[in-house]
Coordinates of C-alpha atoms and ligand atoms in Angstrom, one line a residue:
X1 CA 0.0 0.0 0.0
X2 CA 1.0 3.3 -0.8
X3 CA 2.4 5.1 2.2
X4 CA 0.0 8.2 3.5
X5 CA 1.0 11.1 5.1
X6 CA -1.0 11.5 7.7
X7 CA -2.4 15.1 9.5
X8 CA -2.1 14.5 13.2
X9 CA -2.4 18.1 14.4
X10 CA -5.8 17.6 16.2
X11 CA -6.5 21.4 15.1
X12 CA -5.7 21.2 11.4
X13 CA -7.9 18.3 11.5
X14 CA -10.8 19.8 12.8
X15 CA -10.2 22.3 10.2
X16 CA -10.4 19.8 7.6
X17 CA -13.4 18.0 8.7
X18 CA -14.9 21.3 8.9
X19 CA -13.7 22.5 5.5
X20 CA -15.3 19.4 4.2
X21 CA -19.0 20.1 5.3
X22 CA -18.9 24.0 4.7
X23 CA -18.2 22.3 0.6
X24 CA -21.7 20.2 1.5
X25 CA -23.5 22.5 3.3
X26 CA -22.4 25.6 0.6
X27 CA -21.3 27.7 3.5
X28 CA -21.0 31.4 2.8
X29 CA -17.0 31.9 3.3
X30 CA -17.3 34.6 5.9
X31 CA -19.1 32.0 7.8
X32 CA -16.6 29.5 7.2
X33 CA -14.1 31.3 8.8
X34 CA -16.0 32.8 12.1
X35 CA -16.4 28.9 12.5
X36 CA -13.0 28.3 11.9
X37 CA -11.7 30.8 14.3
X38 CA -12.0 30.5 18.2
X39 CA -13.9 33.3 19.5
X40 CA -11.7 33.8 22.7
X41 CA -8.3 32.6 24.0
X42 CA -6.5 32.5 27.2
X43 CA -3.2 31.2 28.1
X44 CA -1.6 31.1 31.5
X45 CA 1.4 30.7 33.4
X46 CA 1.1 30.8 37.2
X47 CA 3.0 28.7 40.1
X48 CA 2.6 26.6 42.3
X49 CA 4.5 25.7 45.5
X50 CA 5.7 22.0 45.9
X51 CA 5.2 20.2 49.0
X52 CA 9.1 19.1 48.6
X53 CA 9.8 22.8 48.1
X54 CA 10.6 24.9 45.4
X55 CA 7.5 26.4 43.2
X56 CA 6.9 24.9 39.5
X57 CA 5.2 27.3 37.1
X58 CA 2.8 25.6 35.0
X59 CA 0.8 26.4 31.2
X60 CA -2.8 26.3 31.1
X61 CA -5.4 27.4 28.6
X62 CA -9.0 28.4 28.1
X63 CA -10.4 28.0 24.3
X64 CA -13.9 29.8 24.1
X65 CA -14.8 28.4 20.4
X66 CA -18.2 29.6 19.6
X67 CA -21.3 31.0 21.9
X68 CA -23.4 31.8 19.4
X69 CA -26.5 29.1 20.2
X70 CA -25.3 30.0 24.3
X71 CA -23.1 30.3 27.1
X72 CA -20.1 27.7 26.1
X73 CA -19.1 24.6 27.8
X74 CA -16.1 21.8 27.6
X75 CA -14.1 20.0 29.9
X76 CA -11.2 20.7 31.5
X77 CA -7.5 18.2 31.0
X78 CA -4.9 18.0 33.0
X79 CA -2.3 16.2 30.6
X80 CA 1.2 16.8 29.9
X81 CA 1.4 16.9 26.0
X82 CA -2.0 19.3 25.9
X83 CA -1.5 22.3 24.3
X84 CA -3.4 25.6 22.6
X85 CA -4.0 23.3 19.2
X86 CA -5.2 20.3 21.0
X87 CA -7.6 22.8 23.1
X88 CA -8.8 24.7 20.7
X89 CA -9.6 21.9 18.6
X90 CA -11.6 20.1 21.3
X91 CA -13.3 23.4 22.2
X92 CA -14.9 23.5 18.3
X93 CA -15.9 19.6 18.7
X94 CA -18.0 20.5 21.5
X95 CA -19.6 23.6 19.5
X96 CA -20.3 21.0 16.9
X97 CA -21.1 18.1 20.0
X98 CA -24.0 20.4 21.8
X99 CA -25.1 21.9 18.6
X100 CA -25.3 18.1 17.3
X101 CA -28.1 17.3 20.4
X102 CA -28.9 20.6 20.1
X103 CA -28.5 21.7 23.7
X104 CA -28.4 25.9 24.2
X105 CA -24.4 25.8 24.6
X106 CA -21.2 26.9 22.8
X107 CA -17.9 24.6 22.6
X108 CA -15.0 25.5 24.9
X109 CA -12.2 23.3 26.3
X110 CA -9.5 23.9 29.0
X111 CA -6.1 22.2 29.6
X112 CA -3.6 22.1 31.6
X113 CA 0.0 20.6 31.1
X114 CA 0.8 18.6 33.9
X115 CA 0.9 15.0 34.7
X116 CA -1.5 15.1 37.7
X117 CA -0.4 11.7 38.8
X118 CA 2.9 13.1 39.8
X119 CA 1.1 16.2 42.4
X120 CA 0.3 15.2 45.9
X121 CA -3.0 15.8 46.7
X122 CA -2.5 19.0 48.3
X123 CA -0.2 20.4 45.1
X124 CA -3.4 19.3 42.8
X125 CA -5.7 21.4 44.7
X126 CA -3.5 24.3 45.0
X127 CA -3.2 23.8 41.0
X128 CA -6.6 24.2 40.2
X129 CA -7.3 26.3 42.7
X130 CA -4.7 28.6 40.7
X131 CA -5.6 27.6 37.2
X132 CA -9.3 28.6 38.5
X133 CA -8.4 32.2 39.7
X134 CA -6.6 32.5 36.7
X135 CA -9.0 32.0 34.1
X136 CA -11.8 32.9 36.1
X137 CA -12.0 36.2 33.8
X138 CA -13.5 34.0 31.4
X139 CA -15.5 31.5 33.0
X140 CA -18.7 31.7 34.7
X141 CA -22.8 30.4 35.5
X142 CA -24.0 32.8 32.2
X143 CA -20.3 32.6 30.1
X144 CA -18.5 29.8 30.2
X145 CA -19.0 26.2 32.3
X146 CA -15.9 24.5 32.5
X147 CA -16.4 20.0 33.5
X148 CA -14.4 16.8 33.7
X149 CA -12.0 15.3 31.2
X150 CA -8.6 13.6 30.3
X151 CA -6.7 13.3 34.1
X152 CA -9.7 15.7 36.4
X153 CA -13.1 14.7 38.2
X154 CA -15.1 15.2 40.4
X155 CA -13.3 16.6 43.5
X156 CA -11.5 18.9 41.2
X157 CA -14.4 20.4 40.3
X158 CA -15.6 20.9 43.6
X159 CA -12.3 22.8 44.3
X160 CA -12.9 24.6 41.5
X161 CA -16.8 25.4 42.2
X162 CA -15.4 26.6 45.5
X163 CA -12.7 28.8 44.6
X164 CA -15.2 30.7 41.5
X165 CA -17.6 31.1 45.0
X166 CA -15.0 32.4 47.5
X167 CA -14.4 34.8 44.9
X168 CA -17.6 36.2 44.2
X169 CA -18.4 35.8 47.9
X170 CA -21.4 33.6 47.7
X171 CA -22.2 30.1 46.3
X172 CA -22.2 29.4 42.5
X173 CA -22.9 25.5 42.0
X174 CA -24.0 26.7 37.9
X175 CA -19.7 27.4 37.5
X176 CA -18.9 23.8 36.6
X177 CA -20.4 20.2 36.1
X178 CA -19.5 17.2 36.8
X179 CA -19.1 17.9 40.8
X180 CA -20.1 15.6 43.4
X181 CA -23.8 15.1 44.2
X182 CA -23.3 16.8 48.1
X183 CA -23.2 20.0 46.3
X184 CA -25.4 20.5 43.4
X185 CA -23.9 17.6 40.7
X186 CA -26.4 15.6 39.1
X187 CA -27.7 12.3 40.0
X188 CA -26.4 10.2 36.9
X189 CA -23.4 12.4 35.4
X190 CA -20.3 10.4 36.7
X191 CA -21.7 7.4 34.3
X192 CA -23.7 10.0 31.8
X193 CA -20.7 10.3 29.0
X194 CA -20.8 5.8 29.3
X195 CA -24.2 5.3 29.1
X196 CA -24.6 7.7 25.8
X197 CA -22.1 4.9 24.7
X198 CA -24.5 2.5 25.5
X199 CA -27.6 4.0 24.0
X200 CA -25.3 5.4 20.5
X201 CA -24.3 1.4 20.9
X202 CA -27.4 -0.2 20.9
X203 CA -28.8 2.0 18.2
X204 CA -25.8 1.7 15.2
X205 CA -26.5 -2.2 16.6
X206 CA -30.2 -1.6 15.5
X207 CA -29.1 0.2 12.2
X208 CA -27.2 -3.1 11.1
X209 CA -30.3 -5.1 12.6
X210 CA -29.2 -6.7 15.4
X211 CA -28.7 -5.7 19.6
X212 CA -25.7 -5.1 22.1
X213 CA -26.6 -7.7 24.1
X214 CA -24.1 -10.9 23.7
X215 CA -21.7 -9.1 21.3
X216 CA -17.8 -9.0 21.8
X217 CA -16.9 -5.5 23.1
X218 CA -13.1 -4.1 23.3
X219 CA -13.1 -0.9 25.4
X220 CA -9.9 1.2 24.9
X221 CA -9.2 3.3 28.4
X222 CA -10.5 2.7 32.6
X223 CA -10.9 6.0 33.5
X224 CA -14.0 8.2 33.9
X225 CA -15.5 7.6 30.7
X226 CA -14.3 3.6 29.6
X227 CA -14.8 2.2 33.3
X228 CA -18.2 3.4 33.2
X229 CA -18.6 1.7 29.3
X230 CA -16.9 -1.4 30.5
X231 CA -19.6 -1.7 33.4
X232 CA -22.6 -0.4 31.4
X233 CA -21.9 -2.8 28.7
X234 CA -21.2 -5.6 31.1
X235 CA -24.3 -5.0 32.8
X236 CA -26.3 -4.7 29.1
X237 CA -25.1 -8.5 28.5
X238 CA -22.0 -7.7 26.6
X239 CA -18.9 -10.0 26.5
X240 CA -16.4 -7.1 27.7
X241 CA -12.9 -9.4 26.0
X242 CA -10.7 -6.6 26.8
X243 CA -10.0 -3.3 28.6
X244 CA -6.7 -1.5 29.1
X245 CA -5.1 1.7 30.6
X246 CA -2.1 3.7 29.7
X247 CA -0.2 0.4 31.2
X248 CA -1.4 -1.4 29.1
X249 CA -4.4 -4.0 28.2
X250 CA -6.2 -7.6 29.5
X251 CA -7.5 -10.0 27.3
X252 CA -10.0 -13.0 28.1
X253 CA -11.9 -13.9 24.8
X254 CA -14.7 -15.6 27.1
X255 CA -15.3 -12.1 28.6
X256 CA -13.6 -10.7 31.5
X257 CA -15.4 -9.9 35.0
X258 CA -16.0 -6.6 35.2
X259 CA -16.9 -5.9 38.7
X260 CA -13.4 -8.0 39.7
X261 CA -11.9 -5.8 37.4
X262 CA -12.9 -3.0 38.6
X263 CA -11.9 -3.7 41.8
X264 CA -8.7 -4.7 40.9
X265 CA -7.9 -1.7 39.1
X266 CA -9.0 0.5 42.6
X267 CA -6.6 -1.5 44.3
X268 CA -3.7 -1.3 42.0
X269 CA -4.2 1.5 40.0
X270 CA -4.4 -0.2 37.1
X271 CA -6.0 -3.4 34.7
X272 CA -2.6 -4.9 34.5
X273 CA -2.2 -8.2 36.3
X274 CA -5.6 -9.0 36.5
X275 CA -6.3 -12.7 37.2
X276 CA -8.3 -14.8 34.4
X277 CA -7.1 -13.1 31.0
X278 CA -4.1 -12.5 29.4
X279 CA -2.1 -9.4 29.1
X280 CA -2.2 -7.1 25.2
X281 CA -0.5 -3.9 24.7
X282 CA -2.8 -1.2 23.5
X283 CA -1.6 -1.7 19.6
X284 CA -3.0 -5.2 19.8
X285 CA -6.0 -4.6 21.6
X286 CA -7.4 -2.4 19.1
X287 CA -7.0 -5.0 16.3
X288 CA -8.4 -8.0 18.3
X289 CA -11.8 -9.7 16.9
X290 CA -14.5 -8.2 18.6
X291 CA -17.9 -6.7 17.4
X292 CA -17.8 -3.2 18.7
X293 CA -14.7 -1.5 19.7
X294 CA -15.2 1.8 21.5
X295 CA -11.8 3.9 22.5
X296 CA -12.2 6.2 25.8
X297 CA -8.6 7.2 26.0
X298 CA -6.6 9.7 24.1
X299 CA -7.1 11.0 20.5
X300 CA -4.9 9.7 17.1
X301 CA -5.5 5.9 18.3
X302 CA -6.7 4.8 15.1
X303 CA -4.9 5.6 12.1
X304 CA -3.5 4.9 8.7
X305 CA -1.5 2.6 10.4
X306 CA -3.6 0.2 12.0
X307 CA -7.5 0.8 10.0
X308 CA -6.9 -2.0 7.7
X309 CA -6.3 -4.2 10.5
X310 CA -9.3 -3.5 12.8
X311 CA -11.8 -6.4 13.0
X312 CA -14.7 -4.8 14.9
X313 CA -17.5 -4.3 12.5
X314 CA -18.7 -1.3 14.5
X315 CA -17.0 1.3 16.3
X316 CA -18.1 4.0 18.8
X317 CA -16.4 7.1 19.7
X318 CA -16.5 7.5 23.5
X319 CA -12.5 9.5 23.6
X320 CA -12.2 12.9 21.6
X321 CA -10.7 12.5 18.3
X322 CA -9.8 9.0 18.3
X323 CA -9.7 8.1 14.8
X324 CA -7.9 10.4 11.8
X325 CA -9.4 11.8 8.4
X326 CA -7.1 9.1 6.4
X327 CA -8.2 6.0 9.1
X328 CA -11.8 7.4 9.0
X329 CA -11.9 6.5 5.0
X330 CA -10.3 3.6 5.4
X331 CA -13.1 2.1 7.9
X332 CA -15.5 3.7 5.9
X333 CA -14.5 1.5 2.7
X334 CA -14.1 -1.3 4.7
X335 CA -18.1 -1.1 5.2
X336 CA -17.3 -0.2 9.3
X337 CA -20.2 2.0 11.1
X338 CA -18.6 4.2 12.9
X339 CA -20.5 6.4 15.6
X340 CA -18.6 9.5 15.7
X341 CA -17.3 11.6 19.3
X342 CA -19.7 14.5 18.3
X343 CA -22.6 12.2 19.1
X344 CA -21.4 9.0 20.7
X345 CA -20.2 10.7 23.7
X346 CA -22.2 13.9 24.1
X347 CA -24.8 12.2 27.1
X348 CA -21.9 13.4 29.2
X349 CA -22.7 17.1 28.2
X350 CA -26.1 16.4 27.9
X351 CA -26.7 15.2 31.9
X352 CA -24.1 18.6 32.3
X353 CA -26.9 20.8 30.6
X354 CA -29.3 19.0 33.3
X355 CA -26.9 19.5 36.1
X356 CA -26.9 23.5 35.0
X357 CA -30.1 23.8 34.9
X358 CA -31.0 21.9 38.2
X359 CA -28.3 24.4 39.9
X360 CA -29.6 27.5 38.4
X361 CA -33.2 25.9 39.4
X362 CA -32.2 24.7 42.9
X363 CA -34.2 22.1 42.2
X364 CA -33.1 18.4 41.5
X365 CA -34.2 15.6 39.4
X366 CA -34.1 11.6 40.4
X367 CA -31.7 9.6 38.2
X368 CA -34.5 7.9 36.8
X369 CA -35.6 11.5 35.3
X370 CA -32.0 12.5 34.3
X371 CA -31.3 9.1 32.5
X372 CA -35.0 8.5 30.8
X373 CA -34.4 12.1 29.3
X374 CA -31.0 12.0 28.5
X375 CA -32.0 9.0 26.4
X376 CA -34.4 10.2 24.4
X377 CA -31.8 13.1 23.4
X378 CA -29.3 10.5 22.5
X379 CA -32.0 8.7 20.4
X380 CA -33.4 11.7 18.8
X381 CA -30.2 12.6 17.6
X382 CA -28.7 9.8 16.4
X383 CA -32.1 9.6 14.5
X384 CA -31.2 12.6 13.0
X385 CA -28.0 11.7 12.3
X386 CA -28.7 9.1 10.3
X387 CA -31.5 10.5 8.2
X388 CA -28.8 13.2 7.0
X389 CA -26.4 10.2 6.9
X390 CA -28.9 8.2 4.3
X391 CA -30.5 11.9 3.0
X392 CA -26.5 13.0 1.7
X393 CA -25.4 9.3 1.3
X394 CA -22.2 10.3 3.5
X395 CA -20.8 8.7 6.7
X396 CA -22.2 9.6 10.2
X397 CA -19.1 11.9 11.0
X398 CA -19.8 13.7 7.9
X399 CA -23.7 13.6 8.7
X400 CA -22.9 14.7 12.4
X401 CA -21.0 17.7 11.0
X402 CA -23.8 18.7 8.4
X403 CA -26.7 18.8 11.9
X404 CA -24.0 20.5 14.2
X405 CA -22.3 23.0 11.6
X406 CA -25.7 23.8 9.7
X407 CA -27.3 24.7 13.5
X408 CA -24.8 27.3 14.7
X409 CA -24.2 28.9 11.1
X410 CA -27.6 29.5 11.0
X411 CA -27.8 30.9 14.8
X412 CA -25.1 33.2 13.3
X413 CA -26.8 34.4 11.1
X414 CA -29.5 35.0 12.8
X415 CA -27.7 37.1 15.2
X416 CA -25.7 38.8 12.5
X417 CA -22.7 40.9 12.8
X418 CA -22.4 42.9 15.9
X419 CA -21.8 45.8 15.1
Ligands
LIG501 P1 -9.5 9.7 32.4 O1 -8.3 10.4 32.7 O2 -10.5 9.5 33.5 O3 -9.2 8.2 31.8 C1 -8.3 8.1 30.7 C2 -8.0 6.6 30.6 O4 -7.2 6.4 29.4 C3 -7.2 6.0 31.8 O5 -7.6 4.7 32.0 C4 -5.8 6.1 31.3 O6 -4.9 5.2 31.9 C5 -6.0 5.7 29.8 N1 -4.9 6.2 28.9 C6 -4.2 7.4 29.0 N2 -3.3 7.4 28.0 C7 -3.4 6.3 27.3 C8 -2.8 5.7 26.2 N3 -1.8 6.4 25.6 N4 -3.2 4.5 25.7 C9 -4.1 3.9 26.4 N5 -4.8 4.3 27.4 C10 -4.5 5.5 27.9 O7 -10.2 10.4 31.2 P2 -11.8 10.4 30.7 O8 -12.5 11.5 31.3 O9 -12.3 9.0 30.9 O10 -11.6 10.7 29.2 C11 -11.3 9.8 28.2 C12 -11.7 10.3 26.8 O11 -13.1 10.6 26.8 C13 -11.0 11.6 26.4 O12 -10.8 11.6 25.0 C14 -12.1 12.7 26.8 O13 -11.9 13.9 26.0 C15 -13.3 11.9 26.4 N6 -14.6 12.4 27.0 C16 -14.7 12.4 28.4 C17 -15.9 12.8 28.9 C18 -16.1 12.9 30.4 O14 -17.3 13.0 30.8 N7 -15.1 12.6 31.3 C19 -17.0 13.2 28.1 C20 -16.8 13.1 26.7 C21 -15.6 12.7 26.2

């Protein structure tokens, strides 16, 4: 085969998948380019003391991408090879991502570049407690809603729910998603982004006629989002053959036990040496035989390189950016359905939408209520998806892109040009 040159700039590709539909979708070039431009930028430097002494000055950015259908919204990574072109290229997915299940948000993203696992726990709090008076020109309830991603959860954003609120000198819960339930998080979010999986799962299963249930699942990543996936599925009847970390993978073809698993990986910190399966390095895991293959780690997993060789009929997008333009036309001949990150793993920032709006309500919803409705977004739009999918006879990515990119061009529009 011909060797390929592939983009991995995760910027330049968002450019390019965004190029591709304003060619679909006619888009007037002025247009084109407010969409290709991030409304707002902000990089920091700021230190922190070290428990061992000395004081470490660290790089962290906020990417506002578009808030023309709202206030904007995106997680926050702590990761030490982010940078301003990996942020602002996750801040337009999720423009494209809320505008895609057509919640009233804007995409933003925020990073960090550190390696949290190497901060005691008082250094990490002191980090984001910094990184959140830092950027807090930019975020806020009615602006801009940072939540969990890559390397941060739950506590972090308590810590930084409480530093936005010491500063403002009264409580703001509406800040940030993703925080504990204590103080104002929504029942259902920690599992939201791996049950959207689940439900984008079940329905590309229903799209090539058959169900979830008893299928051979590989699940790339334990962390917030593939632990939750790994369980989920499990619990959906699933065979879960093999899970891995940044350590690496385990393997049992009869399906491994998820709960053990779990459990083992609390205790250890890791899948690795689990008992009953067999260890595979990430490479290999993502070319075993298996039905559905779903990444939830880092971006640029599935490329030129290693398309050809993937077995899984059906793949669904829980990570950011997990497959490249050339690997995504690869799959695409190879007759794979693939459920792009745009929809596949937006019930995380759906269930964050609901957490807003039960913190701006003071008023909170059973998990029953946040799930049942979060569902019936999910289905809805992966309805739509692949109506425009069949309507344009183009892939779901490209489909995705044409119901995200057509809804915030026309919002601006609509707005028009201020001045
Ligand atoms: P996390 O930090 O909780 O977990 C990441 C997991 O990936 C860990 O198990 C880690 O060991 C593993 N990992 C890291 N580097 C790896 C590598 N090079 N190879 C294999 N495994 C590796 O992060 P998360 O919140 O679960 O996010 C995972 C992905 O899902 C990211 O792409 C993120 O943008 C996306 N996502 C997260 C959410 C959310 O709600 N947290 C929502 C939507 C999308």
């Amino acid at each position: 085969m011909a060797q390929v040159k592939e983009e991995t700039n995760p910027y330049r590709i968002a450019l390019q998948q965004l190029a591709g539909v304003a060619e679909i979708l006619k888009l007037d070039d002025g247009i084109h380019e407010i969409l290709q431009k991030p409304k707002r930028e902000l990089t920091v430097h700021f230190p922190v003391n070290l428990e061992a002494g000395g004081t470490h000055v660290y790089t962290g950015y906020r990417v506002q991408h578009n808030s023309g259908r709202g206030p904007t919204k995106g997680g926050l990574r702590f990761h030490p090879d982010t940078d301003i072109d990996e942020v602002r290229a996750l801040a337009m997915l999720m423009t494209w991502k809320c505008a895609v299940v057509n919640i009233p948000f804007g995409g933003a993203k925020g990073g960090v570049e550190v390696d949290p696992a190497t901060l005691t726990r008082g250094e990490l709090e002191d980090l984001t407690r910094r990184y959140t008076t830092e950027i807090s020109l930019v975020i806020g309830p009615t602006s801009d809603i940072p939540a969990p991603d890559l390397g941060t959860n739950s506590q972090i954003m308590a810590w930084i729910m409480d530093t936005y609120s010491m500063h403002v000198g009264h409580t703001v819960p509406a800040v940030v998603t993703g925080k504990p339930v204590s103080i104002g998080g929504s029942e259902g979010r920690m599992d939201a982004t791996g049950l959207g999986v689940l439900i984008s799962a079940e329905a590309a299963s229903v799209t090539r006629s058959t169900h979830v249930e008893g299928k051979k699942v590989v699940v790339q990543g334990f962390g917030n989002v593939g632990n939750a996936v790994a369980r989920l599925f499990y619990k959906a009847g699933a065979q879960v053959v093999a899970v891995s970390d940044v350590r690496g993978g385990v393997y049992n073809g009869k399906g491994l036990n998820i709960p053990g698993l779990t459990e083992h990986a609390r205790k250890t910190g890791s899948v690795v040496g689990f008992p009953e399966s067999e260890p595979v390095t990430n490479a290999q895991l993502l070319e075993l035989d298996c039905d559905i293959l779903i990444p939830a780690a880092m971006q640029g997993q599935i490329t030129a390189e290693n398309a050809n060789k993937i077995k899984a009929k059906i793949i669904i997008e829980a990570a950011n950016g997990p497959t490249t333009p050339v690997a995504d036309s690869i799959l695409k001949d190879k007759g794979v359905l693939l459920v792009p990150d745009i929809l596949a793993n937006a019930g995380g920032v759906v269930v964050s939408y609901f957490e807003w709006v039960q913190d701006l309500q003071s008023f909170f919803w059973t998990e029953t209520e946040v799930n049942d409705r979060m569902a019936q977004i999910m289905n809805r739009s992966y309805q739509e998806v692949l109506t425009t999918a069949r309507k344009h006879d183009v892939d779901l990515r490209t489909a995705a892109y044409i119901v995200g990119v057509s809804r915030v061009a026309e919002a601006t529009i609509t707005r028009g040009i201020y001045p």
